[in-house]
Amino acid sequence: MIQFCSYELVPASFNAWRSVYLDVANAVIAQLADPRFEFIHFGSSSFKVAGKGIIDISILYQQGQREQAVAYLESFGFTSQHSDNPFPDTRPRKDIGVLFNGEKFNIHAHVIELNSKEHHKQLTYKVHMLANPQDRAAYEAQKKAVLAAGKHHQDDYGKAKSPFVKDLLNRISAQT
């Protein structure tokens, strides 16, 4: 059982991957289940990579239904992205905290159009990372290097690790 609660902006840190991330994501998705939308758990917590411990989920909406997806998340208490440089309104992110077995987790809900380029990019990246332990290890090393360089604000941390992700996505697309 989960309970939604307030999101807590915390400094970026390096936490070992834990299987509870999968349980939390599944519980959040089950709580949000609605026939109008699909959901995917993606990002580091979905493919066994250590990091901040934030759980990224996409709510996938049918074309033209973005506002309904945003309103749906907000009905559960999701709030605007906690960032100095948020995603645009055309691809919003909503944030919330969740209590799961007495432990608090932060959730980032990405509002993505079903079957869009972004949706397929998330799936491709997740499948690749699950199948390639050497890339998971390299991503963890990149995250440690970013933190060692003093990038602890979530925005700075995300921006600093972004080139790794973009490069890997470019390599994956070149292989297909």
PDB file of C-alpha atoms in Angstrom:
ATOM      1  CA  MET A   1       0.000   0.000   0.000  1.00  0.00           C
ATOM      2  CA  ILE A   2       1.247   3.467  -0.844  1.00  0.00           C
ATOM      3  CA  GLN A   3       0.358   6.918   0.355  1.00  0.00           C
ATOM      4  CA  PHE A   4       1.043  10.010  -1.700  1.00  0.00           C
ATOM      5  CA  CYS A   5       2.707  12.868   0.191  1.00  0.00           C
ATOM      6  CA  SER A   6       4.698  16.017  -0.495  1.00  0.00           C
ATOM      7  CA  TYR A   7       7.765  15.938  -2.712  1.00  0.00           C
ATOM      8  CA  GLU A   8      11.022  16.734  -0.965  1.00  0.00           C
ATOM      9  CA  LEU A   9      13.738  18.427  -2.996  1.00  0.00           C
ATOM     10  CA  VAL A  10      16.987  16.782  -1.906  1.00  0.00           C
ATOM     11  CA  PRO A  11      20.573  17.200  -3.093  1.00  0.00           C
ATOM     12  CA  ALA A  12      21.764  14.731  -5.721  1.00  0.00           C
ATOM     13  CA  SER A  13      23.548  11.776  -4.174  1.00  0.00           C
ATOM     14  CA  PHE A  14      24.752   8.317  -5.098  1.00  0.00           C
ATOM     15  CA  ASN A  15      22.668   5.536  -3.583  1.00  0.00           C
ATOM     16  CA  ALA A  16      22.973   1.849  -4.345  1.00  0.00           C
ATOM     17  CA  TRP A  17      20.224   0.444  -6.554  1.00  0.00           C
ATOM     18  CA  ARG A  18      17.572  -1.427  -4.531  1.00  0.00           C
ATOM     19  CA  SER A  19      14.864  -3.794  -5.723  1.00  0.00           C
ATOM     20  CA  VAL A  20      12.330  -1.797  -3.690  1.00  0.00           C
ATOM     21  CA  TYR A  21      12.442   0.800  -6.501  1.00  0.00           C
ATOM     22  CA  LEU A  22      10.666  -1.707  -8.735  1.00  0.00           C
ATOM     23  CA  ASP A  23       8.083  -2.378  -6.021  1.00  0.00           C
ATOM     24  CA  VAL A  24       7.444   1.339  -5.487  1.00  0.00           C
ATOM     25  CA  ALA A  25       7.106   1.997  -9.226  1.00  0.00           C
ATOM     26  CA  ASN A  26       4.677  -0.910  -9.597  1.00  0.00           C
ATOM     27  CA  ALA A  27       2.621   0.307  -6.621  1.00  0.00           C
ATOM     28  CA  VAL A  28       2.471   3.880  -7.974  1.00  0.00           C
ATOM     29  CA  ILE A  29       1.469   2.632 -11.425  1.00  0.00           C
ATOM     30  CA  ALA A  30      -1.215   0.396  -9.885  1.00  0.00           C
ATOM     31  CA  GLN A  31      -2.559   3.344  -7.872  1.00  0.00           C
ATOM     32  CA  LEU A  32      -2.646   5.551 -10.978  1.00  0.00           C
ATOM     33  CA  ALA A  33      -4.122   2.889 -13.281  1.00  0.00           C
ATOM     34  CA  ASP A  34      -6.713   4.349 -15.623  1.00  0.00           C
ATOM     35  CA  PRO A  35      -7.833   2.975 -18.999  1.00  0.00           C
ATOM     36  CA  ARG A  36      -7.167   6.355 -20.654  1.00  0.00           C
ATOM     37  CA  PHE A  37      -3.433   6.141 -19.993  1.00  0.00           C
ATOM     38  CA  GLU A  38      -0.498   3.755 -20.072  1.00  0.00           C
ATOM     39  CA  PHE A  39       2.455   3.934 -17.716  1.00  0.00           C
ATOM     40  CA  ILE A  40       6.098   2.916 -17.884  1.00  0.00           C
ATOM     41  CA  HIS A  41       8.798   2.894 -15.256  1.00  0.00           C
ATOM     42  CA  PHE A  42      12.018   4.098 -16.858  1.00  0.00           C
ATOM     43  CA  GLY A  43      15.284   5.702 -15.819  1.00  0.00           C
ATOM     44  CA  SER A  44      18.016   4.408 -13.549  1.00  0.00           C
ATOM     45  CA  SER A  45      15.695   2.909 -10.959  1.00  0.00           C
ATOM     46  CA  SER A  46      14.096   0.762 -13.685  1.00  0.00           C
ATOM     47  CA  PHE A  47      17.326  -0.711 -15.024  1.00  0.00           C
ATOM     48  CA  LYS A  48      19.325  -1.327 -11.867  1.00  0.00           C
ATOM     49  CA  VAL A  49      21.631   1.697 -11.895  1.00  0.00           C
ATOM     50  CA  ALA A  50      22.581   3.451  -8.673  1.00  0.00           C
ATOM     51  CA  GLY A  51      21.822   7.140  -8.345  1.00  0.00           C
ATOM     52  CA  LYS A  52      19.523   9.605  -6.594  1.00  0.00           C
ATOM     53  CA  GLY A  53      16.876   6.979  -5.922  1.00  0.00           C
ATOM     54  CA  ILE A  54      14.187   9.041  -7.632  1.00  0.00           C
ATOM     55  CA  ILE A  55      11.665   6.932  -9.494  1.00  0.00           C
ATOM     56  CA  ASP A  56      10.789   8.095 -13.005  1.00  0.00           C
ATOM     57  CA  ILE A  57       7.453   7.066 -14.467  1.00  0.00           C
ATOM     58  CA  SER A  58       5.878   8.192 -17.709  1.00  0.00           C
ATOM     59  CA  ILE A  59       2.151   8.648 -18.056  1.00  0.00           C
ATOM     60  CA  LEU A  60       1.458   7.992 -21.715  1.00  0.00           C
ATOM     61  CA  TYR A  61      -1.540   9.768 -23.159  1.00  0.00           C
ATOM     62  CA  GLN A  62      -3.344   9.516 -26.494  1.00  0.00           C
ATOM     63  CA  GLN A  63      -2.740  12.321 -28.984  1.00  0.00           C
ATOM     64  CA  GLY A  64      -4.495  15.510 -27.868  1.00  0.00           C
ATOM     65  CA  GLN A  65      -4.991  14.326 -24.282  1.00  0.00           C
ATOM     66  CA  ARG A  66      -1.981  15.964 -22.561  1.00  0.00           C
ATOM     67  CA  GLU A  67      -4.065  18.365 -20.480  1.00  0.00           C
ATOM     68  CA  GLN A  68      -6.236  15.483 -19.254  1.00  0.00           C
ATOM     69  CA  ALA A  69      -3.115  13.535 -18.215  1.00  0.00           C
ATOM     70  CA  VAL A  70      -1.747  16.536 -16.319  1.00  0.00           C
ATOM     71  CA  ALA A  71      -5.091  17.135 -14.584  1.00  0.00           C
ATOM     72  CA  TYR A  72      -5.270  13.448 -13.700  1.00  0.00           C
ATOM     73  CA  LEU A  73      -1.855  13.548 -12.003  1.00  0.00           C
ATOM     74  CA  GLU A  74      -2.736  16.770 -10.212  1.00  0.00           C
ATOM     75  CA  SER A  75      -5.889  15.105  -8.837  1.00  0.00           C
ATOM     76  CA  PHE A  76      -3.564  12.808  -6.855  1.00  0.00           C
ATOM     77  CA  GLY A  77      -1.491  15.721  -5.557  1.00  0.00           C
ATOM     78  CA  PHE A  78       1.297  15.822  -8.138  1.00  0.00           C
ATOM     79  CA  THR A  79       2.787  19.321  -8.384  1.00  0.00           C
ATOM     80  CA  SER A  80       4.799  21.236 -10.951  1.00  0.00           C
ATOM     81  CA  GLN A  81       8.369  20.104 -11.454  1.00  0.00           C
ATOM     82  CA  HIS A  82      10.788  21.231  -8.750  1.00  0.00           C
ATOM     83  CA  SER A  83      13.404  22.785 -11.004  1.00  0.00           C
ATOM     84  CA  ASP A  84      14.918  26.109 -11.952  1.00  0.00           C
ATOM     85  CA  ASN A  85      14.683  24.970 -15.575  1.00  0.00           C
ATOM     86  CA  PRO A  86      11.565  22.771 -15.889  1.00  0.00           C
ATOM     87  CA  PHE A  87      10.505  20.781 -18.902  1.00  0.00           C
ATOM     88  CA  PRO A  88       8.290  22.789 -21.284  1.00  0.00           C
ATOM     89  CA  ASP A  89       4.506  22.677 -20.991  1.00  0.00           C
ATOM     90  CA  THR A  90       4.459  20.548 -24.154  1.00  0.00           C
ATOM     91  CA  ARG A  91       6.336  17.806 -22.238  1.00  0.00           C
ATOM     92  CA  PRO A  92       5.674  18.477 -18.550  1.00  0.00           C
ATOM     93  CA  ARG A  93       6.947  16.653 -15.507  1.00  0.00           C
ATOM     94  CA  LYS A  94       4.967  16.449 -12.296  1.00  0.00           C
ATOM     95  CA  ASP A  95       6.467  15.554  -8.915  1.00  0.00           C
ATOM     96  CA  ILE A  96       5.179  13.873  -5.774  1.00  0.00           C
ATOM     97  CA  GLY A  97       6.424  11.944  -2.772  1.00  0.00           C
ATOM     98  CA  VAL A  98       5.163   8.527  -1.807  1.00  0.00           C
ATOM     99  CA  LEU A  99       5.306   6.553   1.407  1.00  0.00           C
ATOM    100  CA  PHE A 100       5.897   2.865   0.785  1.00  0.00           C
ATOM    101  CA  ASN A 101       6.286   0.525   3.760  1.00  0.00           C
ATOM    102  CA  GLY A 102       7.176   3.494   5.951  1.00  0.00           C
ATOM    103  CA  GLU A 103       9.887   4.844   3.639  1.00  0.00           C
ATOM    104  CA  LYS A 104       9.597   8.009   1.555  1.00  0.00           C
ATOM    105  CA  PHE A 105      10.448   8.070  -2.161  1.00  0.00           C
ATOM    106  CA  ASN A 106      10.327  10.891  -4.690  1.00  0.00           C
ATOM    107  CA  ILE A 107       8.486  10.305  -7.959  1.00  0.00           C
ATOM    108  CA  HIS A 108       8.940  12.180 -11.232  1.00  0.00           C
ATOM    109  CA  ALA A 109       5.960  11.674 -13.548  1.00  0.00           C
ATOM    110  CA  HIS A 110       6.783  12.546 -17.156  1.00  0.00           C
ATOM    111  CA  VAL A 111       3.762  13.381 -19.309  1.00  0.00           C
ATOM    112  CA  ILE A 112       4.546  11.856 -22.706  1.00  0.00           C
ATOM    113  CA  GLU A 113       2.424  11.193 -25.785  1.00  0.00           C
ATOM    114  CA  LEU A 114       1.897   7.475 -26.425  1.00  0.00           C
ATOM    115  CA  ASN A 115       3.985   6.199 -29.365  1.00  0.00           C
ATOM    116  CA  SER A 116       5.861   9.493 -29.646  1.00  0.00           C
ATOM    117  CA  LYS A 117       9.582   9.726 -30.349  1.00  0.00           C
ATOM    118  CA  GLU A 118      10.167  10.436 -26.632  1.00  0.00           C
ATOM    119  CA  HIS A 119       8.160   7.369 -25.602  1.00  0.00           C
ATOM    120  CA  HIS A 120      10.140   5.103 -27.941  1.00  0.00           C
ATOM    121  CA  LYS A 121      13.430   6.688 -26.821  1.00  0.00           C
ATOM    122  CA  GLN A 122      12.627   5.872 -23.179  1.00  0.00           C
ATOM    123  CA  LEU A 123      11.768   2.274 -24.031  1.00  0.00           C
ATOM    124  CA  THR A 124      14.840   1.799 -26.227  1.00  0.00           C
ATOM    125  CA  TYR A 125      17.140   3.221 -23.571  1.00  0.00           C
ATOM    126  CA  LYS A 126      15.652   1.047 -20.820  1.00  0.00           C
ATOM    127  CA  VAL A 127      15.872  -2.159 -22.891  1.00  0.00           C
ATOM    128  CA  HIS A 128      19.464  -1.360 -23.867  1.00  0.00           C
ATOM    129  CA  MET A 129      20.537  -0.639 -20.300  1.00  0.00           C
ATOM    130  CA  LEU A 130      18.935  -3.816 -18.950  1.00  0.00           C
ATOM    131  CA  ALA A 131      20.797  -5.844 -21.587  1.00  0.00           C
ATOM    132  CA  ASN A 132      24.192  -4.117 -21.233  1.00  0.00           C
ATOM    133  CA  PRO A 133      25.807  -4.248 -17.795  1.00  0.00           C
ATOM    134  CA  GLN A 134      28.929  -2.471 -19.095  1.00  0.00           C
ATOM    135  CA  ASP A 135      26.835   0.586 -19.984  1.00  0.00           C
ATOM    136  CA  ARG A 136      25.118   0.474 -16.594  1.00  0.00           C
ATOM    137  CA  ALA A 137      28.552   0.484 -14.937  1.00  0.00           C
ATOM    138  CA  ALA A 138      29.714   3.349 -17.158  1.00  0.00           C
ATOM    139  CA  TYR A 139      26.600   5.347 -16.282  1.00  0.00           C
ATOM    140  CA  GLU A 140      27.223   4.808 -12.577  1.00  0.00           C
ATOM    141  CA  ALA A 141      30.832   5.943 -13.050  1.00  0.00           C
ATOM    142  CA  GLN A 142      29.578   9.078 -14.841  1.00  0.00           C
ATOM    143  CA  LYS A 143      27.193   9.831 -11.983  1.00  0.00           C
ATOM    144  CA  LYS A 144      29.999   9.451  -9.421  1.00  0.00           C
ATOM    145  CA  ALA A 145      32.211  11.779 -11.477  1.00  0.00           C
ATOM    146  CA  VAL A 146      29.453  14.406 -11.651  1.00  0.00           C
ATOM    147  CA  LEU A 147      29.027  14.302  -7.885  1.00  0.00           C
ATOM    148  CA  ALA A 148      32.801  14.356  -7.345  1.00  0.00           C
ATOM    149  CA  ALA A 149      32.848  17.551  -9.435  1.00  0.00           C
ATOM    150  CA  GLY A 150      30.515  19.110  -6.876  1.00  0.00           C
ATOM    151  CA  LYS A 151      27.253  18.951  -8.857  1.00  0.00           C
ATOM    152  CA  HIS A 152      24.732  18.280  -6.079  1.00  0.00           C
ATOM    153  CA  HIS A 153      21.829  20.505  -7.131  1.00  0.00           C
ATOM    154  CA  GLN A 154      19.389  18.295  -9.056  1.00  0.00           C
ATOM    155  CA  ASP A 155      19.352  20.611 -12.097  1.00  0.00           C
ATOM    156  CA  ASP A 156      23.150  20.821 -12.272  1.00  0.00           C
ATOM    157  CA  TYR A 157      23.494  17.087 -11.731  1.00  0.00           C
ATOM    158  CA  GLY A 158      21.011  16.287 -14.495  1.00  0.00           C
ATOM    159  CA  LYS A 159      22.661  18.674 -16.930  1.00  0.00           C
ATOM    160  CA  ALA A 160      26.121  17.265 -16.195  1.00  0.00           C
ATOM    161  CA  LYS A 161      25.124  13.642 -16.804  1.00  0.00           C
ATOM    162  CA  SER A 162      22.987  14.436 -19.835  1.00  0.00           C
ATOM    163  CA  PRO A 163      25.844  14.187 -22.392  1.00  0.00           C
ATOM    164  CA  PHE A 164      26.426  10.553 -21.375  1.00  0.00           C
ATOM    165  CA  VAL A 165      22.770   9.688 -21.969  1.00  0.00           C
ATOM    166  CA  LYS A 166      22.609  11.576 -25.280  1.00  0.00           C
ATOM    167  CA  ASP A 167      25.800   9.920 -26.515  1.00  0.00           C
ATOM    168  CA  LEU A 168      24.524   6.473 -25.601  1.00  0.00           C
ATOM    169  CA  LEU A 169      21.188   7.134 -27.300  1.00  0.00           C
ATOM    170  CA  ASN A 170      23.034   8.250 -30.427  1.00  0.00           C
ATOM    171  CA  ARG A 171      25.108   5.053 -30.387  1.00  0.00           C
ATOM    172  CA  ILE A 172      21.977   2.927 -29.923  1.00  0.00           C
ATOM    173  CA  SER A 173      20.171   4.626 -32.809  1.00  0.00           C
ATOM    174  CA  ALA A 174      23.232   4.215 -35.042  1.00  0.00           C
ATOM    175  CA  GLN A 175      23.070   0.434 -34.424  1.00  0.00           C
ATOM    176  CA  THR A 176      19.451   0.162 -35.577  1.00  0.00           C
TER     177      THR A 176
END
